[in-house]
Coordinates of C-alpha atoms in Angstrom, one line a residue:
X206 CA 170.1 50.0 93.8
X207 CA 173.0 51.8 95.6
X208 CA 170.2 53.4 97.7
X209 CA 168.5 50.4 98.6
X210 CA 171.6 49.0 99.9
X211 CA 171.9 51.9 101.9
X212 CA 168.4 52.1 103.5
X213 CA 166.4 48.8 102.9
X214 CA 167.1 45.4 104.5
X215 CA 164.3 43.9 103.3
X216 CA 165.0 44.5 99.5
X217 CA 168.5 44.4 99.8
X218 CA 167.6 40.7 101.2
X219 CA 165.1 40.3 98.3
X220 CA 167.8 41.2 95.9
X221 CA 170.5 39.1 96.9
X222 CA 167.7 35.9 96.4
X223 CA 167.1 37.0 93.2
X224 CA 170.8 36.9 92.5
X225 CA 171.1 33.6 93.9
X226 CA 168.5 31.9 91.9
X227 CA 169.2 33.7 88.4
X228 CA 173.3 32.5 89.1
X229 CA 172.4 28.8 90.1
X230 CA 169.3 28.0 88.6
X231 CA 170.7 26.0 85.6
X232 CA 172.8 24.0 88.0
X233 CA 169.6 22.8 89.4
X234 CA 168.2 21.8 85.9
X235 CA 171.4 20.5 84.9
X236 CA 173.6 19.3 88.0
X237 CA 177.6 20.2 87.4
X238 CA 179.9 17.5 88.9
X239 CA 182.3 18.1 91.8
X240 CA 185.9 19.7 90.2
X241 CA 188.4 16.7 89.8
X242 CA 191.9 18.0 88.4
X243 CA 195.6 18.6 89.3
X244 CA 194.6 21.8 91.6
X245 CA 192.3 19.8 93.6
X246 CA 194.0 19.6 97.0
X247 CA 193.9 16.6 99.2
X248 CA 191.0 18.1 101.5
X249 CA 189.0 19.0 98.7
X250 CA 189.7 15.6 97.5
X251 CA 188.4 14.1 100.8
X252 CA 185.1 16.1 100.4
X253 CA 184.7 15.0 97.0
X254 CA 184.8 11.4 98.1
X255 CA 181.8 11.7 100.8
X256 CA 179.8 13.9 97.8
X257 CA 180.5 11.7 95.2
X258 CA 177.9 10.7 92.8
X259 CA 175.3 13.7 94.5
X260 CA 176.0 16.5 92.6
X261 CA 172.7 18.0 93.5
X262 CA 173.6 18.3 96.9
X263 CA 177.2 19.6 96.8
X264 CA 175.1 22.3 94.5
X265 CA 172.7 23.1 97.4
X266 CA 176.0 23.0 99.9
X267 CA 177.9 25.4 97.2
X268 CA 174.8 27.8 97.5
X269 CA 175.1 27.7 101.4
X270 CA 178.4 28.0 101.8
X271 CA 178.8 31.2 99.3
X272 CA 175.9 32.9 101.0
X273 CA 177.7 31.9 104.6
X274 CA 181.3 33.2 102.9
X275 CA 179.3 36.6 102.3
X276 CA 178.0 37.4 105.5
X277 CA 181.1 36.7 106.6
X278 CA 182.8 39.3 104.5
X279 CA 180.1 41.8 105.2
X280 CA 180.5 41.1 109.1
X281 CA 184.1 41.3 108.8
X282 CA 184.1 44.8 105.9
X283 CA 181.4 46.1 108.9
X284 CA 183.6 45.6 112.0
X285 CA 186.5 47.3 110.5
X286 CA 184.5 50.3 109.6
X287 CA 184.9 49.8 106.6
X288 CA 181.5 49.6 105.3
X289 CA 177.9 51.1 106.6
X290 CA 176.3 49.2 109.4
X291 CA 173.1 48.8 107.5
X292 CA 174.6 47.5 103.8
X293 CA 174.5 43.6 102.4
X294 CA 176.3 45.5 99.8
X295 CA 179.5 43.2 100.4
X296 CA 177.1 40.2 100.1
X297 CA 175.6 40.9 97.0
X298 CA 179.1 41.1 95.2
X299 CA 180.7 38.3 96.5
X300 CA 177.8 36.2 95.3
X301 CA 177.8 38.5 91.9
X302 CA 181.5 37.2 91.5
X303 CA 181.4 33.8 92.6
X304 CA 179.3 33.2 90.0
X305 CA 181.6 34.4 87.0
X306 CA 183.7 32.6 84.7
X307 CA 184.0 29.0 83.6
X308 CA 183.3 26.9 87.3
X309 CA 181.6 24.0 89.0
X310 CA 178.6 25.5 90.3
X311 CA 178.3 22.6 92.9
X312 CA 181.2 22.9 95.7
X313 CA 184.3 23.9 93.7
X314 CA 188.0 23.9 95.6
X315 CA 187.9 28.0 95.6
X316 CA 184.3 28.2 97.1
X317 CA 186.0 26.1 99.7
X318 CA 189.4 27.8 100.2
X319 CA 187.9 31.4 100.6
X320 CA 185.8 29.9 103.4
X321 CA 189.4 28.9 105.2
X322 CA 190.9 32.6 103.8
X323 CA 188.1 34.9 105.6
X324 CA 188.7 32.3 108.7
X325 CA 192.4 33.4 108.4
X326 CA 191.9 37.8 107.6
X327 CA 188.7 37.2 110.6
X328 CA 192.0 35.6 113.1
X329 CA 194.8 38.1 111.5
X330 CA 193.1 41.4 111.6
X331 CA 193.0 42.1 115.6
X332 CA 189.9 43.8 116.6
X333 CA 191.5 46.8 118.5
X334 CA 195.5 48.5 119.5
X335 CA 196.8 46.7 116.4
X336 CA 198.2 43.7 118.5
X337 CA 198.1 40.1 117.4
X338 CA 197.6 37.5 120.2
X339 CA 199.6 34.7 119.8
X340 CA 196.4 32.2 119.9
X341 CA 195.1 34.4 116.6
X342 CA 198.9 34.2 114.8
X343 CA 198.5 30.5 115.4
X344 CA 194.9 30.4 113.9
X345 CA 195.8 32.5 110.9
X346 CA 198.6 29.9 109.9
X347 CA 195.8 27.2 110.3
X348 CA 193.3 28.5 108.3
X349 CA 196.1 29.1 105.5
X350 CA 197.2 26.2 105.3
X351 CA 193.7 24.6 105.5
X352 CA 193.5 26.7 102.4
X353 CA 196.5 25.6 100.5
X354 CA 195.8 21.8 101.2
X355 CA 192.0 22.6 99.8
X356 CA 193.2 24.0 96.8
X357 CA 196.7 24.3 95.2
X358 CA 196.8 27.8 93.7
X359 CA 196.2 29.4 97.0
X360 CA 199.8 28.8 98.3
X361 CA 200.0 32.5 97.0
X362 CA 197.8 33.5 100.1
X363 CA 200.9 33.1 101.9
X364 CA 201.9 36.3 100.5
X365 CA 199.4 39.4 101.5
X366 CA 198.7 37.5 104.8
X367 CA 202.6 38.3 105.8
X368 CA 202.0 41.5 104.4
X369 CA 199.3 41.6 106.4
X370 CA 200.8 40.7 109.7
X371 CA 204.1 43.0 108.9
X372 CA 201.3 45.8 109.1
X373 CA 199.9 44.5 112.3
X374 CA 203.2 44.6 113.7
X375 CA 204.4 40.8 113.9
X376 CA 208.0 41.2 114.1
X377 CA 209.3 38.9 116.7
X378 CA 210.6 35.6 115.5
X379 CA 208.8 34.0 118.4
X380 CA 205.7 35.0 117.1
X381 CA 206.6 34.0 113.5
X382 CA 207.7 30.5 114.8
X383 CA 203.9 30.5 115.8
X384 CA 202.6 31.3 112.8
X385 CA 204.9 28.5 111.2
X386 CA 203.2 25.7 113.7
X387 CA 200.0 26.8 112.9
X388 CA 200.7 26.4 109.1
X389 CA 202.2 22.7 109.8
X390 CA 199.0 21.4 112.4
X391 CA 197.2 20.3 109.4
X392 CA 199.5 19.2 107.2
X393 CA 200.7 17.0 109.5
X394 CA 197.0 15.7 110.5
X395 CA 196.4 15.2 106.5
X396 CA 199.4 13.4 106.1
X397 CA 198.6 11.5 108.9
X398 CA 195.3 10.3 107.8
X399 CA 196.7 9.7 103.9
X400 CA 199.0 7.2 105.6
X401 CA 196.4 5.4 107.3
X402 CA 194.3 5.3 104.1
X403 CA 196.9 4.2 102.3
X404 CA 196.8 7.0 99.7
X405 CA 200.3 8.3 99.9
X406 CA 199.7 8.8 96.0
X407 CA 197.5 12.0 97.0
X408 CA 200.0 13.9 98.7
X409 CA 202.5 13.0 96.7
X410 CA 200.5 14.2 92.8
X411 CA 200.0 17.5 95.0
X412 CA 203.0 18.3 95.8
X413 CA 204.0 17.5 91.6
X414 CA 201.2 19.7 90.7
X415 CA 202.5 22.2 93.1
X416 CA 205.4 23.0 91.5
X417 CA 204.2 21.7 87.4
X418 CA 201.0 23.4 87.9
X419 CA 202.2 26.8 87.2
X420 CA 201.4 28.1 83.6
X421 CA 199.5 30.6 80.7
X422 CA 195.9 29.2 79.7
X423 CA 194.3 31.7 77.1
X424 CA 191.2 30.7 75.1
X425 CA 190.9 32.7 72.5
X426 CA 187.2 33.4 72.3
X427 CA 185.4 37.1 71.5
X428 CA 183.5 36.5 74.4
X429 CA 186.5 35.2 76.7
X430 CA 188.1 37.6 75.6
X431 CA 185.2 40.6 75.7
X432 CA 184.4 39.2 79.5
X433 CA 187.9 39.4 80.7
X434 CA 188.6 42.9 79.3
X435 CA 185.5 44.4 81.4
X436 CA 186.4 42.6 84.4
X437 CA 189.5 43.8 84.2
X438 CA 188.4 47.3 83.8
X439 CA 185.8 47.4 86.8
X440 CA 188.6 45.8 89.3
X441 CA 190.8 49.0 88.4
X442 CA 188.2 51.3 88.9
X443 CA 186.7 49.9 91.9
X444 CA 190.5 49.3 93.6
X445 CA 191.6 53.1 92.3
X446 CA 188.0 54.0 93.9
X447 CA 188.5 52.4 97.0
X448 CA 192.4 53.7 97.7
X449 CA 190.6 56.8 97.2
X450 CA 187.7 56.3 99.6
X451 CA 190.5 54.9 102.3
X452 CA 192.3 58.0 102.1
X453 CA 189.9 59.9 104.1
X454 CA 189.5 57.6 106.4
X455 CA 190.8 56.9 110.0
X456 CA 194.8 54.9 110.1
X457 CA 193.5 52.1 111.5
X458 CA 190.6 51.9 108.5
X459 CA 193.0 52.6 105.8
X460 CA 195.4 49.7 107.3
X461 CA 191.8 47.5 107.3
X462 CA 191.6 48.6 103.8
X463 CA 194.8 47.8 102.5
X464 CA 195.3 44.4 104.2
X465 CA 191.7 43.5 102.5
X466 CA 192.8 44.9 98.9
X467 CA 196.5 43.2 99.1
X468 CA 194.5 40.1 98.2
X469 CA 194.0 41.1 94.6
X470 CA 198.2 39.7 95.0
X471 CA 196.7 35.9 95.5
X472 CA 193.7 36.6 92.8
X473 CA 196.4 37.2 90.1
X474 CA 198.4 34.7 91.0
X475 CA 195.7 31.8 90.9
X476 CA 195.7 33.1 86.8
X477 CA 198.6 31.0 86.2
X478 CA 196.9 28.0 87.3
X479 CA 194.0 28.7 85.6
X480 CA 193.3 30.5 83.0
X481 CA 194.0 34.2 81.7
X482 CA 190.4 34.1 79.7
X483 CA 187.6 33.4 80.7
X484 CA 188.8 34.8 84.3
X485 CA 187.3 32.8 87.3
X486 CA 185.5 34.6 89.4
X487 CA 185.7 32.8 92.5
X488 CA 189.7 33.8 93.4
X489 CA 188.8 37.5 92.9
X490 CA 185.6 37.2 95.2
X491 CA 187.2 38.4 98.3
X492 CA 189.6 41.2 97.0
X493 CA 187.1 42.7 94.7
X494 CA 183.8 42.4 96.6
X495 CA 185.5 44.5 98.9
X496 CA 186.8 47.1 96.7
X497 CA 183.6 47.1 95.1
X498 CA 181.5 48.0 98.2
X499 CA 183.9 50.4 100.0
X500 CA 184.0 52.2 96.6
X501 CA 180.5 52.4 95.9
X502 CA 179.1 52.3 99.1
X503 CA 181.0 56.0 99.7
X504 CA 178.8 58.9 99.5
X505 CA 178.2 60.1 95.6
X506 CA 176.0 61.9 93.2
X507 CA 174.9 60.3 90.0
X508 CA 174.6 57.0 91.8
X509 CA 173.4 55.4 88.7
X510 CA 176.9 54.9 87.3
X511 CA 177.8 52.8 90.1
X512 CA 174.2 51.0 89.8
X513 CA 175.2 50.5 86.1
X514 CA 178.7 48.5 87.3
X515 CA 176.8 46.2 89.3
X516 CA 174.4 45.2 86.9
X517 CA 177.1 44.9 84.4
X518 CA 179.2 42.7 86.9
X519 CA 176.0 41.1 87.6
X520 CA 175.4 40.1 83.9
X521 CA 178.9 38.9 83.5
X522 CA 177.9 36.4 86.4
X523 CA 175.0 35.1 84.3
X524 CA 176.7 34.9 81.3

């Protein structure tokens, strides 16, 4: 598999269909409805209220929108150098991981949010000198908060994307107070519009869930427990892999690298608002699809360990 990812668009294609159908398939048979709890932010809240009562179509958008959310991680992996030109290899894992643990299969709130989050890393990371335009700091802030008022556990984005910037060099405060208008634009829009509506109670049960929502979920299960152990396991091979990968690579790659993997920081954090076991998938998507392909996209013999970790991920997905 690892050399078809390297050489063959066509399969690769072919493969990340197959993927799609095996993951989704029962959703078809069986249509999930839209996510409705505490986390739910007010956008996603809005969206759930035009797709009410179709569940079949906020499955087909979910399929759309996760294929869309992984060519745009392979585009971005790509333009940074940090993956081959000629690989869907970032592609195939995001889709692998969106489909793991306990989820809506139709158009959940962290499908959604990582839409907003690549928005954000595609505005943050700058495409040459390692200079953010002040246009891009204000879209970064944006998307983020487009994220957190999506869904409530990504208010930890917050954190690797000022990490991030720190590493692009945003120090002046001017360019922070950017950053900080760009974050309030939409709040202040969706506050707007919840007034008009009436529906005050929204913003006002998100900002209670905000602060009460934080907390340890474990089920106790074999298989919970079995499917979070190996997940665990593969995400510190594949990050250990990838620092390794990045370390003979160019500065400006390894900084690429780095602001991609500090994302793992909001994954973890979006545990305590769901569960420890089973592990969602979707939070980790980003983070670890790209670990994942930098590590085994890099040149290696005995490729069919690295073959055996995606089918193994891929059977967690299916699971």
């Amino acid at each position: 598999m690892i050399k078809v990812f390297r050489t063959n668009g066509v399969l690769q294609i072919a493969i990340i269909v197959i993927a799609v159908v095996a993951i989704w398939v029962w959703s078809f048979i069986a249509p999930p409805e839209m996510a409705d709890n505490d986390a739910c932010g007010p956008l996603y809240l809005l969206l759930k209220m035009g797709l009410d009562g179709l569940p079949t179509v906020s499955v087909v958008v979910g399929i759309a929108l996760t294929l869309a959310e992984g060519y745009l991680l392979n585009r971005l992996l790509y333009e940074k150098g940090l993956v081959p030109l000629n690989t869907l290899m970032p592609m195939l894992m995001y889709v692998i991981f969106m489909g793991m643990g306990v989820r809506s299969n139709g158009l959940s709130p962290a499908l959604l949010t990582n839409l907003w989050i690549l928005l954000a890393m595609m505005a943050m990371m700058p495409k040459e000198n390692m200079i953010m335009e002040e246009r891009r700091i204000f879209d970064t802030g944006l998307w983020c908060s487009m994220a957190i008022l999506t869904w409530i556990p990504s208010v930890a984005v917050l954190i690797p994307i000022a990490l991030g910037q720190i590493t692009y060099k945003m120090y002046k405060g001017r360019e922070w107070a950017v950053s900080v208008l760009g974050l309030l634009a939409p709040v202040i829009v969706v506050v707007t519009t919840m007034f008009m509506m009436d529906r005050m109670d929204v913003m006002a049960g998100y900002a209670v869930s905000l602060v009460s929502g934080v907390g340890i979920r474990f089920c106790g299960e074999v298989l919970c427990t079995v499917e979070a152990a190996v997940f665990v396991l593969l995400g510190i091979v594949m990050t250990i892999g990838a620092i390794g990968v990045l370390n003979g690579r160019t500065i400006v790659q390894r900084k690429h690298g780095i602001v991609m993997m500090s994302m793992l920081i909001y994954s973890v954090a979006t545990l305590f608002y769901a569960s420890l076991t089973p592990i969602e998938g979707g939070a980790f998507a980003i983070a670890m699809a790209s670990t994942g392909s930098i590590y085994v996209m890099d040149k290696k013999k005995r490729l069919w360990i690295y073959d055996l970790m995606v089918v193994v991920l891929f059977v967690m997905s299916l699971i």
